[in-house]
CSV table of C-alpha atoms and ligand atoms in Angstrom, one decimal:
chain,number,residue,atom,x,y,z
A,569,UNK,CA,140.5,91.2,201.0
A,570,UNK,CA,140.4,87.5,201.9
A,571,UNK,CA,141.6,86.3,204.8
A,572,UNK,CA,144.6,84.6,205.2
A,573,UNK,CA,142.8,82.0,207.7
A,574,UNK,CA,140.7,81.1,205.3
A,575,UNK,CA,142.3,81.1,202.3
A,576,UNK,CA,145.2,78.3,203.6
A,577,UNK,CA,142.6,76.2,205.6
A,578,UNK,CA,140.3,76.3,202.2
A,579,UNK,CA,143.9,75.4,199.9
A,580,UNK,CA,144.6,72.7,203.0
A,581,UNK,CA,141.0,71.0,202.8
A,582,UNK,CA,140.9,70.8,198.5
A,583,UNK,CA,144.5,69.1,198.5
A,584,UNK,CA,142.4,66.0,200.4
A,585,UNK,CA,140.4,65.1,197.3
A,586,UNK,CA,144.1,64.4,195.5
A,587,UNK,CA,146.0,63.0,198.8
A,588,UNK,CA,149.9,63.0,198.8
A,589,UNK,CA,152.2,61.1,200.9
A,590,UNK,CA,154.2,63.0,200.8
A,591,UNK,CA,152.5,66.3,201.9
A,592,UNK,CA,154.0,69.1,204.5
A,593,UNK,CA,152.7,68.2,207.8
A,594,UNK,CA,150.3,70.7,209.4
A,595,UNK,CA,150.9,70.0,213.2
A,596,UNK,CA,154.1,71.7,214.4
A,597,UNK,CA,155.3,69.0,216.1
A,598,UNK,CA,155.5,66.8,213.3
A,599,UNK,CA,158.1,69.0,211.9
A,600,UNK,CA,160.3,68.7,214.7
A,601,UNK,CA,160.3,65.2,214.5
A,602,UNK,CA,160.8,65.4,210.6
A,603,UNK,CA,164.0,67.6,211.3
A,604,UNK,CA,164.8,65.7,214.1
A,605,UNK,CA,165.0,62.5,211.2
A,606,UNK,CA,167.0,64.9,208.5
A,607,UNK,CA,169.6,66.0,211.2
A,608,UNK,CA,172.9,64.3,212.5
A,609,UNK,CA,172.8,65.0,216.6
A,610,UNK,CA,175.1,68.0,216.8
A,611,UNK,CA,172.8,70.3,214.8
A,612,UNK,CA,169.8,69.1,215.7
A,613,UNK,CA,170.4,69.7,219.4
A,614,UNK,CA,172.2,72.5,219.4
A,615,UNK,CA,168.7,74.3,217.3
A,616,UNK,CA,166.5,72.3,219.7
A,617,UNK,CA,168.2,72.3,223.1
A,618,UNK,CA,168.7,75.0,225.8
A,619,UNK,CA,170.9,76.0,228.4
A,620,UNK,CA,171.5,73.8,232.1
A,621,UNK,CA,168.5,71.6,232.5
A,622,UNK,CA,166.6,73.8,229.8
A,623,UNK,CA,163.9,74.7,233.0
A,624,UNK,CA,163.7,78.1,230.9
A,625,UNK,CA,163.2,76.5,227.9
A,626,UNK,CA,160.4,74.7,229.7
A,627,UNK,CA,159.3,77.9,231.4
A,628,UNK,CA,158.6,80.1,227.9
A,629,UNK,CA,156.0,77.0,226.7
A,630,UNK,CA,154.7,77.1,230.5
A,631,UNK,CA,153.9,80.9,230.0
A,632,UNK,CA,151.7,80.6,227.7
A,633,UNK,CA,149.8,77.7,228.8
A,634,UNK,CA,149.4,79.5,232.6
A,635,UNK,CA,147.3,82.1,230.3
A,636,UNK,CA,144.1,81.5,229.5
A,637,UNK,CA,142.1,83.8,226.3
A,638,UNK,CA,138.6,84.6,227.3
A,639,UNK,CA,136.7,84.6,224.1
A,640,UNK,CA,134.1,87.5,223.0
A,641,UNK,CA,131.3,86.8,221.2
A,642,UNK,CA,129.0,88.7,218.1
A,643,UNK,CA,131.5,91.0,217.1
A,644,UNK,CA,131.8,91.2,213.8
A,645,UNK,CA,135.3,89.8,212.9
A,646,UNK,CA,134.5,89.7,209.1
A,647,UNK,CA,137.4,91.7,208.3
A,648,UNK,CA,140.4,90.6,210.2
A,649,UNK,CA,143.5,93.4,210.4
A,650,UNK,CA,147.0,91.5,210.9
A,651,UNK,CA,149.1,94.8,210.3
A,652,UNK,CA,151.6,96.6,212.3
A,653,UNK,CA,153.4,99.6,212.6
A,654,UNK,CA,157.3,99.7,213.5
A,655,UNK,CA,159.6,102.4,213.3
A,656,UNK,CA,157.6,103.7,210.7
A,657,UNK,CA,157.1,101.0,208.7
A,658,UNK,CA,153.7,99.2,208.2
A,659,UNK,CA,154.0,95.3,207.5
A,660,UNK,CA,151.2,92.6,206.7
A,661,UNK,CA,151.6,90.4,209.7
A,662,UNK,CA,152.5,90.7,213.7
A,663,UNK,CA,156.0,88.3,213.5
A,664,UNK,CA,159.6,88.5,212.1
A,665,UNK,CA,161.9,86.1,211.7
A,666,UNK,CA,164.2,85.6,214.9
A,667,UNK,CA,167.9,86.0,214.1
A,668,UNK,CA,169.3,82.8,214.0
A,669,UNK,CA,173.3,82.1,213.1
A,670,UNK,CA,174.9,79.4,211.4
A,671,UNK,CA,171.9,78.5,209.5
A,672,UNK,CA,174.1,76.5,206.9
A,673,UNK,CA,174.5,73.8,209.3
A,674,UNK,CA,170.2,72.8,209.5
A,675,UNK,CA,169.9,73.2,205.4
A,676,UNK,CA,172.0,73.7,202.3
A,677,UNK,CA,170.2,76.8,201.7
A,678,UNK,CA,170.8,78.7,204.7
A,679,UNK,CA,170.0,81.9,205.5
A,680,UNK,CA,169.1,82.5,201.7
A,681,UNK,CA,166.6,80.4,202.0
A,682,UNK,CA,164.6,81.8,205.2
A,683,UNK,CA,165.1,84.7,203.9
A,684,UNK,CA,163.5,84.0,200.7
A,685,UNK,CA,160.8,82.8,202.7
A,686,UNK,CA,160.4,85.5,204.6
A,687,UNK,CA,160.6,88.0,202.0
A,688,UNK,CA,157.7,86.1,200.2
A,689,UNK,CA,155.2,86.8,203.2
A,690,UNK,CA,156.6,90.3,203.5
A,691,UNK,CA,157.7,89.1,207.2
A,692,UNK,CA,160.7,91.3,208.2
A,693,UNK,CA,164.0,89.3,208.4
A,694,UNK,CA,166.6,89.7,211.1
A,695,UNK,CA,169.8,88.3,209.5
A,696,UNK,CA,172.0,87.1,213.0
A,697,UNK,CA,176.4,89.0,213.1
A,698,UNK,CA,176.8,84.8,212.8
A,699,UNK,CA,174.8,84.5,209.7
A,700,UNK,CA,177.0,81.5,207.3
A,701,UNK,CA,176.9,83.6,204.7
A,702,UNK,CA,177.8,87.6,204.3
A,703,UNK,CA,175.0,90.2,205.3
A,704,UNK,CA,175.4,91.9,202.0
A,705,UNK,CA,174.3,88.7,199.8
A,706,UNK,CA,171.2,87.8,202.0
A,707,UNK,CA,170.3,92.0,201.1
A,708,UNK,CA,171.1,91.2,197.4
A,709,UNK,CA,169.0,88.0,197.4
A,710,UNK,CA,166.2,90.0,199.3
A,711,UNK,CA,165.8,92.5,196.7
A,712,UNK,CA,163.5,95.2,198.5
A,713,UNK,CA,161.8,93.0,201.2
A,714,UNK,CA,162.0,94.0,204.8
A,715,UNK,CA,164.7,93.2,206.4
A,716,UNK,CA,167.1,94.2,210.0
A,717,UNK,CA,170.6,93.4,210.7
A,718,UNK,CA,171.0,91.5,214.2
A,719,UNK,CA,174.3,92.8,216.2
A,720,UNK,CA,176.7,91.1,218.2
A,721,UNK,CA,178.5,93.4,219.8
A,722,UNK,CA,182.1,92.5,218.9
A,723,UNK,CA,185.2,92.8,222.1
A,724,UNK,CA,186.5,94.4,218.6
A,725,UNK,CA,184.6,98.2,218.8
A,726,UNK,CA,186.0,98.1,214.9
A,727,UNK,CA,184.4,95.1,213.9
A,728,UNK,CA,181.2,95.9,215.5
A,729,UNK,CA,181.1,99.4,213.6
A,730,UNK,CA,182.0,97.6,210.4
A,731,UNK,CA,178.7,95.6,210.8
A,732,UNK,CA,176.6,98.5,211.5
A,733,UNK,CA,178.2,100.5,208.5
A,734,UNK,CA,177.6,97.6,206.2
A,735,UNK,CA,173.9,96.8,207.4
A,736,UNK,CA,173.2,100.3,206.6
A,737,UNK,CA,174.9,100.6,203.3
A,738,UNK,CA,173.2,96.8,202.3
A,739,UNK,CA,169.1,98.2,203.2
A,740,UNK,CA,168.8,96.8,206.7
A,741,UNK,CA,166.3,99.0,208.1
A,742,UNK,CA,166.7,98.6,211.6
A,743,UNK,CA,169.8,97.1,214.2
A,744,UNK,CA,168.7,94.3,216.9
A,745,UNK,CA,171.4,94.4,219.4
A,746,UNK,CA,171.5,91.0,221.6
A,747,UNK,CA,172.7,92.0,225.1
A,748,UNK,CA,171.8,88.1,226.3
A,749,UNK,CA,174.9,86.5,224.6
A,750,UNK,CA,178.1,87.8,225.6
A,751,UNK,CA,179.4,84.3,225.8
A,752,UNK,CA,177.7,81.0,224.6
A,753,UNK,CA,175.8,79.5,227.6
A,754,UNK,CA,176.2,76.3,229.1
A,755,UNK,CA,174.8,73.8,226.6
A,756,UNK,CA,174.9,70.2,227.9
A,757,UNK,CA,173.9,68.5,224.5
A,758,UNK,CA,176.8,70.6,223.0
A,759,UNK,CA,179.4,69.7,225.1
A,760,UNK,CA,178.3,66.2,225.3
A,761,UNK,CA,178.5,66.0,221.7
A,762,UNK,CA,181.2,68.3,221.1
A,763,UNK,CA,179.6,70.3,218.7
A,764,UNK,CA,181.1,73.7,217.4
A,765,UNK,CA,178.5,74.9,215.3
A,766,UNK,CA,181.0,78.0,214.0
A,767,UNK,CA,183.1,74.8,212.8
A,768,UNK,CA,180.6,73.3,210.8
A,769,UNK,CA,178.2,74.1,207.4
A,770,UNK,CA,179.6,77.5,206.1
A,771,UNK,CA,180.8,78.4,209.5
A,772,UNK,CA,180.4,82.5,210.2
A,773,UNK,CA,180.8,83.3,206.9
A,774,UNK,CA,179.1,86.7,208.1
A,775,UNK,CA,182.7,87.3,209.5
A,776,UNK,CA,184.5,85.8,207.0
A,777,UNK,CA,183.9,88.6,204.8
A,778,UNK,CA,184.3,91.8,206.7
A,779,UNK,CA,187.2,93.9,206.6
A,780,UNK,CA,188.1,94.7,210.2
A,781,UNK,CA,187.7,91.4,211.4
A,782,UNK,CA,190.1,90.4,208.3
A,783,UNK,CA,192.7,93.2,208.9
A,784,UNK,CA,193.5,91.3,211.9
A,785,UNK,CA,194.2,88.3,210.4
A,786,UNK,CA,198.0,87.4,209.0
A,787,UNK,CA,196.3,84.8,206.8
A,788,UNK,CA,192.7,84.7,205.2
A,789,UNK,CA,190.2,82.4,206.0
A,790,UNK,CA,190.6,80.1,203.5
A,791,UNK,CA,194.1,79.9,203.7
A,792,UNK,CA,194.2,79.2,207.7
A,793,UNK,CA,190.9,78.6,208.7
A,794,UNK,CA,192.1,77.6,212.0
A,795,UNK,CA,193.7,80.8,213.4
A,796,UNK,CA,190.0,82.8,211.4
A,797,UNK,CA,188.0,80.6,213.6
A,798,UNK,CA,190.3,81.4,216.3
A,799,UNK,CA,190.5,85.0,216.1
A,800,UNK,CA,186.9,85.1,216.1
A,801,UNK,CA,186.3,82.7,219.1
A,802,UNK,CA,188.5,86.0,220.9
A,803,UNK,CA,186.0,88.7,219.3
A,804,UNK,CA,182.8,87.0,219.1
A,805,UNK,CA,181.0,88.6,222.3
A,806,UNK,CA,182.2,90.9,224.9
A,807,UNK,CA,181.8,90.0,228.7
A,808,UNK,CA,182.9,94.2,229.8
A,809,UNK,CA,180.2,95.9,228.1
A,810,UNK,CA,178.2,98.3,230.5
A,811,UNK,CA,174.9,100.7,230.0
A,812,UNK,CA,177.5,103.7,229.1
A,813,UNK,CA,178.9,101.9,225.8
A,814,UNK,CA,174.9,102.4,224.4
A,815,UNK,CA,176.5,105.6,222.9
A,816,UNK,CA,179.0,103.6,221.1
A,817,UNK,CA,176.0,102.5,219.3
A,818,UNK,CA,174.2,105.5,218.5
A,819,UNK,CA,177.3,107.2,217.6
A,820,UNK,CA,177.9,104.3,214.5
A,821,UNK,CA,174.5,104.1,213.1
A,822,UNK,CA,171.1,106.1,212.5
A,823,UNK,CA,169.4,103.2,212.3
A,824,UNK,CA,166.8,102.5,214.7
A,825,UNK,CA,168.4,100.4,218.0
A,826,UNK,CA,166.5,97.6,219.3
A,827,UNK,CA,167.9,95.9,222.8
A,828,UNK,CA,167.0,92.1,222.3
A,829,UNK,CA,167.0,90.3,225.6
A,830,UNK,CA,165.7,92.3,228.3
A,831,UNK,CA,163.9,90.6,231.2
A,832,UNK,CA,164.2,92.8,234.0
A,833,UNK,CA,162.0,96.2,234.6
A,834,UNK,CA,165.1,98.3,235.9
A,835,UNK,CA,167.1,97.4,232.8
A,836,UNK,CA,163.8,98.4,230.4
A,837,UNK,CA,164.0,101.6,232.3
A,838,UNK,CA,167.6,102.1,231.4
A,839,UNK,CA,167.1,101.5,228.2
A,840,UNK,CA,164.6,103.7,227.5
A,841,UNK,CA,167.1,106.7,229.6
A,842,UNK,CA,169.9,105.9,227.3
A,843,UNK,CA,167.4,107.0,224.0
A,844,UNK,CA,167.0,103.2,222.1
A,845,UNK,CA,164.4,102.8,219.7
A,846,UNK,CA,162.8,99.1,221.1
A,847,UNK,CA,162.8,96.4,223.1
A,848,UNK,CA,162.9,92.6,222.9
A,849,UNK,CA,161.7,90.9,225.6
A,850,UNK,CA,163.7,87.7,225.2
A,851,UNK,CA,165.7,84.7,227.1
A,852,UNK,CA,167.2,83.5,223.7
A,853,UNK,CA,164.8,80.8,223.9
A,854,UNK,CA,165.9,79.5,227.1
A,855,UNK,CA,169.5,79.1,225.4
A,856,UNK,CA,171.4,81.2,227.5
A,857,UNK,CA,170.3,81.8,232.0
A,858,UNK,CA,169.3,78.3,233.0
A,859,UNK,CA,166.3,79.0,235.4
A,860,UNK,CA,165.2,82.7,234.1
A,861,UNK,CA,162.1,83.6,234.1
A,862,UNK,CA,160.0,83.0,231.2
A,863,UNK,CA,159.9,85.3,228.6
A,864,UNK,CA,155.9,86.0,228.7
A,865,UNK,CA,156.0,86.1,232.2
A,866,UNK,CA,158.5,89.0,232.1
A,867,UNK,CA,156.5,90.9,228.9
A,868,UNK,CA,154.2,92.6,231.7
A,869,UNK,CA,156.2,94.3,234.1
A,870,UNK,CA,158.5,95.7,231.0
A,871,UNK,CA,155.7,97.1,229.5
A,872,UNK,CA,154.6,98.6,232.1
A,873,UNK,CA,158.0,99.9,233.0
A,874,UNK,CA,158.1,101.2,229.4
A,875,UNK,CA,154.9,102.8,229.0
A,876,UNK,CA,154.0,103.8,225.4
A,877,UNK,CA,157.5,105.2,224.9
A,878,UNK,CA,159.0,102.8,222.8
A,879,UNK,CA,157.6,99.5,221.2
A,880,UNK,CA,158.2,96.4,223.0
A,881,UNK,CA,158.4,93.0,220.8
A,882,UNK,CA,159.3,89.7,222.9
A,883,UNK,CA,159.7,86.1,221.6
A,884,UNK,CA,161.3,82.7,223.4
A,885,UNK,CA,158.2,80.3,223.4
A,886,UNK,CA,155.8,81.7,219.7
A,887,UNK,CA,154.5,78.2,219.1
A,888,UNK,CA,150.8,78.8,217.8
A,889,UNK,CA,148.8,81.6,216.5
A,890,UNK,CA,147.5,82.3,220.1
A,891,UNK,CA,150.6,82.3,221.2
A,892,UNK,CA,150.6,85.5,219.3
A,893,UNK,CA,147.6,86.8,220.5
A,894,UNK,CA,148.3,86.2,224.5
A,895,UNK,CA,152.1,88.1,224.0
A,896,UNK,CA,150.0,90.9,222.0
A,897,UNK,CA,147.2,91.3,225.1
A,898,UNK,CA,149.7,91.7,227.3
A,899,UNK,CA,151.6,94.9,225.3
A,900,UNK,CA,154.3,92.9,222.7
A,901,UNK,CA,153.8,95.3,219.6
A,902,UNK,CA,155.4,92.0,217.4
A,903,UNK,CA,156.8,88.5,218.0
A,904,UNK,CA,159.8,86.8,216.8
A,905,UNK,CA,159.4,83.0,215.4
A,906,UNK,CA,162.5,81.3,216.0
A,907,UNK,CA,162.5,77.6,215.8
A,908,UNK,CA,159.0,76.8,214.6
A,909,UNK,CA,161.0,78.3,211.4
A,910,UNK,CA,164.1,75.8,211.4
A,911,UNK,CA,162.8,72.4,212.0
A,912,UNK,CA,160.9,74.6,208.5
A,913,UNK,CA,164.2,75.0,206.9
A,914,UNK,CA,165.8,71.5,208.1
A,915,UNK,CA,162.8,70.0,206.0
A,916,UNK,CA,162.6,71.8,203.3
A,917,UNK,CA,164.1,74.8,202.9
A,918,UNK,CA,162.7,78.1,201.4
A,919,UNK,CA,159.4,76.0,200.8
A,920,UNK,CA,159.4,74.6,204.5
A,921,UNK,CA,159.9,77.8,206.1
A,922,UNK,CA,157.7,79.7,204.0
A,923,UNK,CA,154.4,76.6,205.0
A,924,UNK,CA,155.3,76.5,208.6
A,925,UNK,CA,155.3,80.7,208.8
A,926,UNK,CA,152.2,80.7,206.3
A,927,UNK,CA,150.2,78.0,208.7
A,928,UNK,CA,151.5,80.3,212.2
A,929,UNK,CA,149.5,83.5,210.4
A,930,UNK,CA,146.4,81.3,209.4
A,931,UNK,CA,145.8,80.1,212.8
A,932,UNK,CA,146.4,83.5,214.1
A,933,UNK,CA,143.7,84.8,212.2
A,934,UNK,CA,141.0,82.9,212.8
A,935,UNK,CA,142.1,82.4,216.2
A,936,UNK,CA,142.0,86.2,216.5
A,937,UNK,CA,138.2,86.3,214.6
A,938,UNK,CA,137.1,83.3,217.2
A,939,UNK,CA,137.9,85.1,220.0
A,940,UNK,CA,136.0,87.9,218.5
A,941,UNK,CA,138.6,90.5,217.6
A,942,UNK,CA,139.6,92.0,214.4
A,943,UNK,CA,142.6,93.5,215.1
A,944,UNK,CA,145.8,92.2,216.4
A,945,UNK,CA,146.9,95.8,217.4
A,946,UNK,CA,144.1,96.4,219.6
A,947,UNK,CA,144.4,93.4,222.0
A,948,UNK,CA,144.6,94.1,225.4
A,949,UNK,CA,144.7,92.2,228.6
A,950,UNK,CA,141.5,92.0,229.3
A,951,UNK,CA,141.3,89.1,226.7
A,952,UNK,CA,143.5,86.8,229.2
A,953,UNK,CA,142.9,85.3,232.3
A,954,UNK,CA,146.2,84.0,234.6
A,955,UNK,CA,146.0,80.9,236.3
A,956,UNK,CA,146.8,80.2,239.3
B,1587,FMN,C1,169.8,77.7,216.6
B,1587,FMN,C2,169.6,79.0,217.1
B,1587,FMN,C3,170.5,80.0,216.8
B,1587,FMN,C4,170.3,81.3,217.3
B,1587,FMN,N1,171.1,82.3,216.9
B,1587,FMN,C5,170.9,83.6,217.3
B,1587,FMN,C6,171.7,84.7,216.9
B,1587,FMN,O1,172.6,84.5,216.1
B,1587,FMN,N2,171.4,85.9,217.3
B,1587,FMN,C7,170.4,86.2,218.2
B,1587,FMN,O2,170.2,87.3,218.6
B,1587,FMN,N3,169.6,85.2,218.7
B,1587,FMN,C8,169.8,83.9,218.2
B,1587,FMN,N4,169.0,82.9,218.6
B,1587,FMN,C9,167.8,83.2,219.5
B,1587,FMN,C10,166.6,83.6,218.7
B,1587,FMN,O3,166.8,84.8,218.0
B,1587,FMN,C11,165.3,83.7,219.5
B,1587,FMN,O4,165.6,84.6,220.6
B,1587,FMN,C12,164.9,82.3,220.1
B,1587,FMN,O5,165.0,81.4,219.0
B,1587,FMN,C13,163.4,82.4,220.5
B,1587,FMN,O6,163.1,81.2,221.1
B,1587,FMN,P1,162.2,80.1,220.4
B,1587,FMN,O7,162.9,79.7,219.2
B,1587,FMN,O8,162.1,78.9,221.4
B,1587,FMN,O9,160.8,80.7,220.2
B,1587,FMN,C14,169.2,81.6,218.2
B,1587,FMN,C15,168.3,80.6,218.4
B,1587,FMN,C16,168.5,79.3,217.9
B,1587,FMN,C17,167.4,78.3,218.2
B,1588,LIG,C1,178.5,79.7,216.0
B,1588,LIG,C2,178.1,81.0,216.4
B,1588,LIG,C3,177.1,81.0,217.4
B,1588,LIG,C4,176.7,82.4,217.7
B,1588,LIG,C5,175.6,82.4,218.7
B,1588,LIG,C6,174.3,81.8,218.1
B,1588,LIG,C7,173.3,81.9,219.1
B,1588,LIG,O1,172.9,83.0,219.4
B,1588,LIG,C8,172.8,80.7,219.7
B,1588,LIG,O2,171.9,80.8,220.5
B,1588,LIG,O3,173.3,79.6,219.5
């Protein structure tokens, strides 16, 4: 099987004897700054920005860079092995597609779009509870690709069962429960530009559409959009939530339970205790606790914590293919991509997310044969050095 490396780097290099102008950029940042053009300042700060003074945004790129790959050498990296194996499913690459709301308001086509994208590479997509448009027509649109159903946990317990019931009934193979957003963070560009992202684009559609959060409503959506967007500002997230309420969970869905968001050591332990399936190592991107720790920096100690007992993914911070490779050394089964994937979409929808996610794997893999290893699921930290 060819490599994917080579194959995009060799498809790259032959477009140069027929230059175009106006060719995808390869360097990531150029994307940003392309999105950065397309976007009016509310969206394109509330993808880009962070939380406070965005130190943790700043302290997930710093992560990385503190670690340092220590290459091998005559190994025989040939054949190159991308695979994983989650919840008993084996997919091509090492990433999914970090659940991300409101996607209407970066590109006309939305969530549809990435997950097109997504389900072109056979990268699993985690559709966000805040998704513009309903769960059940990103499955339709998806056909069979892999795909998971992100939760937020509703103040509603009906509305939050409704989404499980529905993920499971529209092929969503596994739930992603964010524990990091029980409210929206303090978000300086936001406020500054008083931008309500649930009022703009498509708004939750996600919402929109499901029957509890409807039966509470004297008027639909369309006719009052006002009080919809009202009533869900009320039921969005829920501040009172404790470790107990994990039963809640289990209790609604058979699906496999993945806590996105932990940090802390203790909390991976009770996690593990209360019987979940997985664990995301996450800080939301540095959208939500101005001043937590980094997201890489916290992968270790979790893993630890965890043991082999359940898989531990993390994003906040995937940038470049060794990106991938330093969160896999140190334990992360997976990663999430998060906005690498929407300055994508901004530019160019489907076909921007599916180049930015297709150049993430090809540097991956021959970033993984240079440093003289063949498989991403037998790094190990050996491979890094910290600095200090
Ligand atoms: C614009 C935007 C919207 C997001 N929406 C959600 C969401 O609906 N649910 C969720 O669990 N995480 C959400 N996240 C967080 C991502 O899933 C992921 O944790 C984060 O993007 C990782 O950081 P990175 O993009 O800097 O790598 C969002 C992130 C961004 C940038
Ligand atoms: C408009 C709904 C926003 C829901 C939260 C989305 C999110 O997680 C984020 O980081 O922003």
């Amino acid at each position: 099987m060819e490599n994917i490396g080579n194959k995009i780097q060799y498809q790259i290099y032959s477009t140069m004897q027929n230059p175009d102008p106006d060719r995808f950029p390869v360097i990531l940042e150029e994307w940003e700054e392309l999105a950065r053009k397309k976007l009016a300042d509310g969206p394109y700060y509330y993808i880009a920005g962070g939380a406070g003074s965005e130190k943790t945004m700043q302290a997930n790129l710093k992560a990385f860079t503190n670690r340092e790959v220590i290459p091998r050498m005559l190994r025989n990296v040939d054949q190159r092995d991308l695979s994983v194996d989650l919840f008993g499913q084996k997919y091509p690459f090492p990433i999914l597609q970090a659940p991300i709301g409101v996607q209407s308001i970066i590109h006309e086509e939305g969530e549809i779009g990435s997950a097109l994208a997504s389900a072109e590479m056979g990268v699993p997509y985690i559709a966000s509870s805040a998704s513009s448009v309903p769960m059940e027509k990103i499955a339709e649109a998806m056909g069979d690709a892999p795909r998971w159903f992100q939760l937020y946990w509703s103040r509603d317990p009906e509305i939050a069962a409704s989404f499980l019931k529905r993920a499971e009934n529209s092929g969503y193979s596994a739930i992603v429960v964010t524990l990091d957003t029980p409210m929206m963070a303090w978000r300086e560009y936001d406020l500054k530009n008083v931008y309500l992202p649930f009022l703009a684009g498509e708004g939750v559609g996600n919402y929109f559409t499901d029957p509890a959060f409807l039966s509470k409503l004297e008027k639909s959506p369309q006719e009052d959009p006002q009080a919809a967007v009202m009533h869900w500002t009320k039921v969005f997230g829920n501040t009172s939530l404790t470790w107990d309420d994990i039963d809640f969970l289990r209790e609604h869905t058979n699906l496999p339970i993945i806590l996105k968001g932990i940090l802390h050591e203790s909390d991976a332990k009770l996690a593990v205790e209360k019987g979940v399936d997985g664990i995301i190592v996450s800080n939301h991107g540095g959208r939500q606790v101005d001043g937590a720790v980094g997201a890489l920096d916290a992968l270790p100690k979790v893993v630890e914590a965890v043991g082999d007992k359940v898989p531990v993914l993390m994003d906040s911070g995937i940038r470049r293919g060794s990106d991938i490779i330093k969160a896999m050394a140190l334990g992360a089964k997976a990663v999430l991509v998060g906005r690498p994937l929407m300055y994508g979409l901004a530019v160019a929808g489907q076909k921007g997310v599916k180049e930015v996610m297709q150049n993430m794997l090809a540097d991956l893999d021959i970033t993984l044969g240079l440093t003289g290893q063949s498989s991403v699921s037998q790094l190990d930290p050996s491979l890094l050095r910290e600095m200090e």
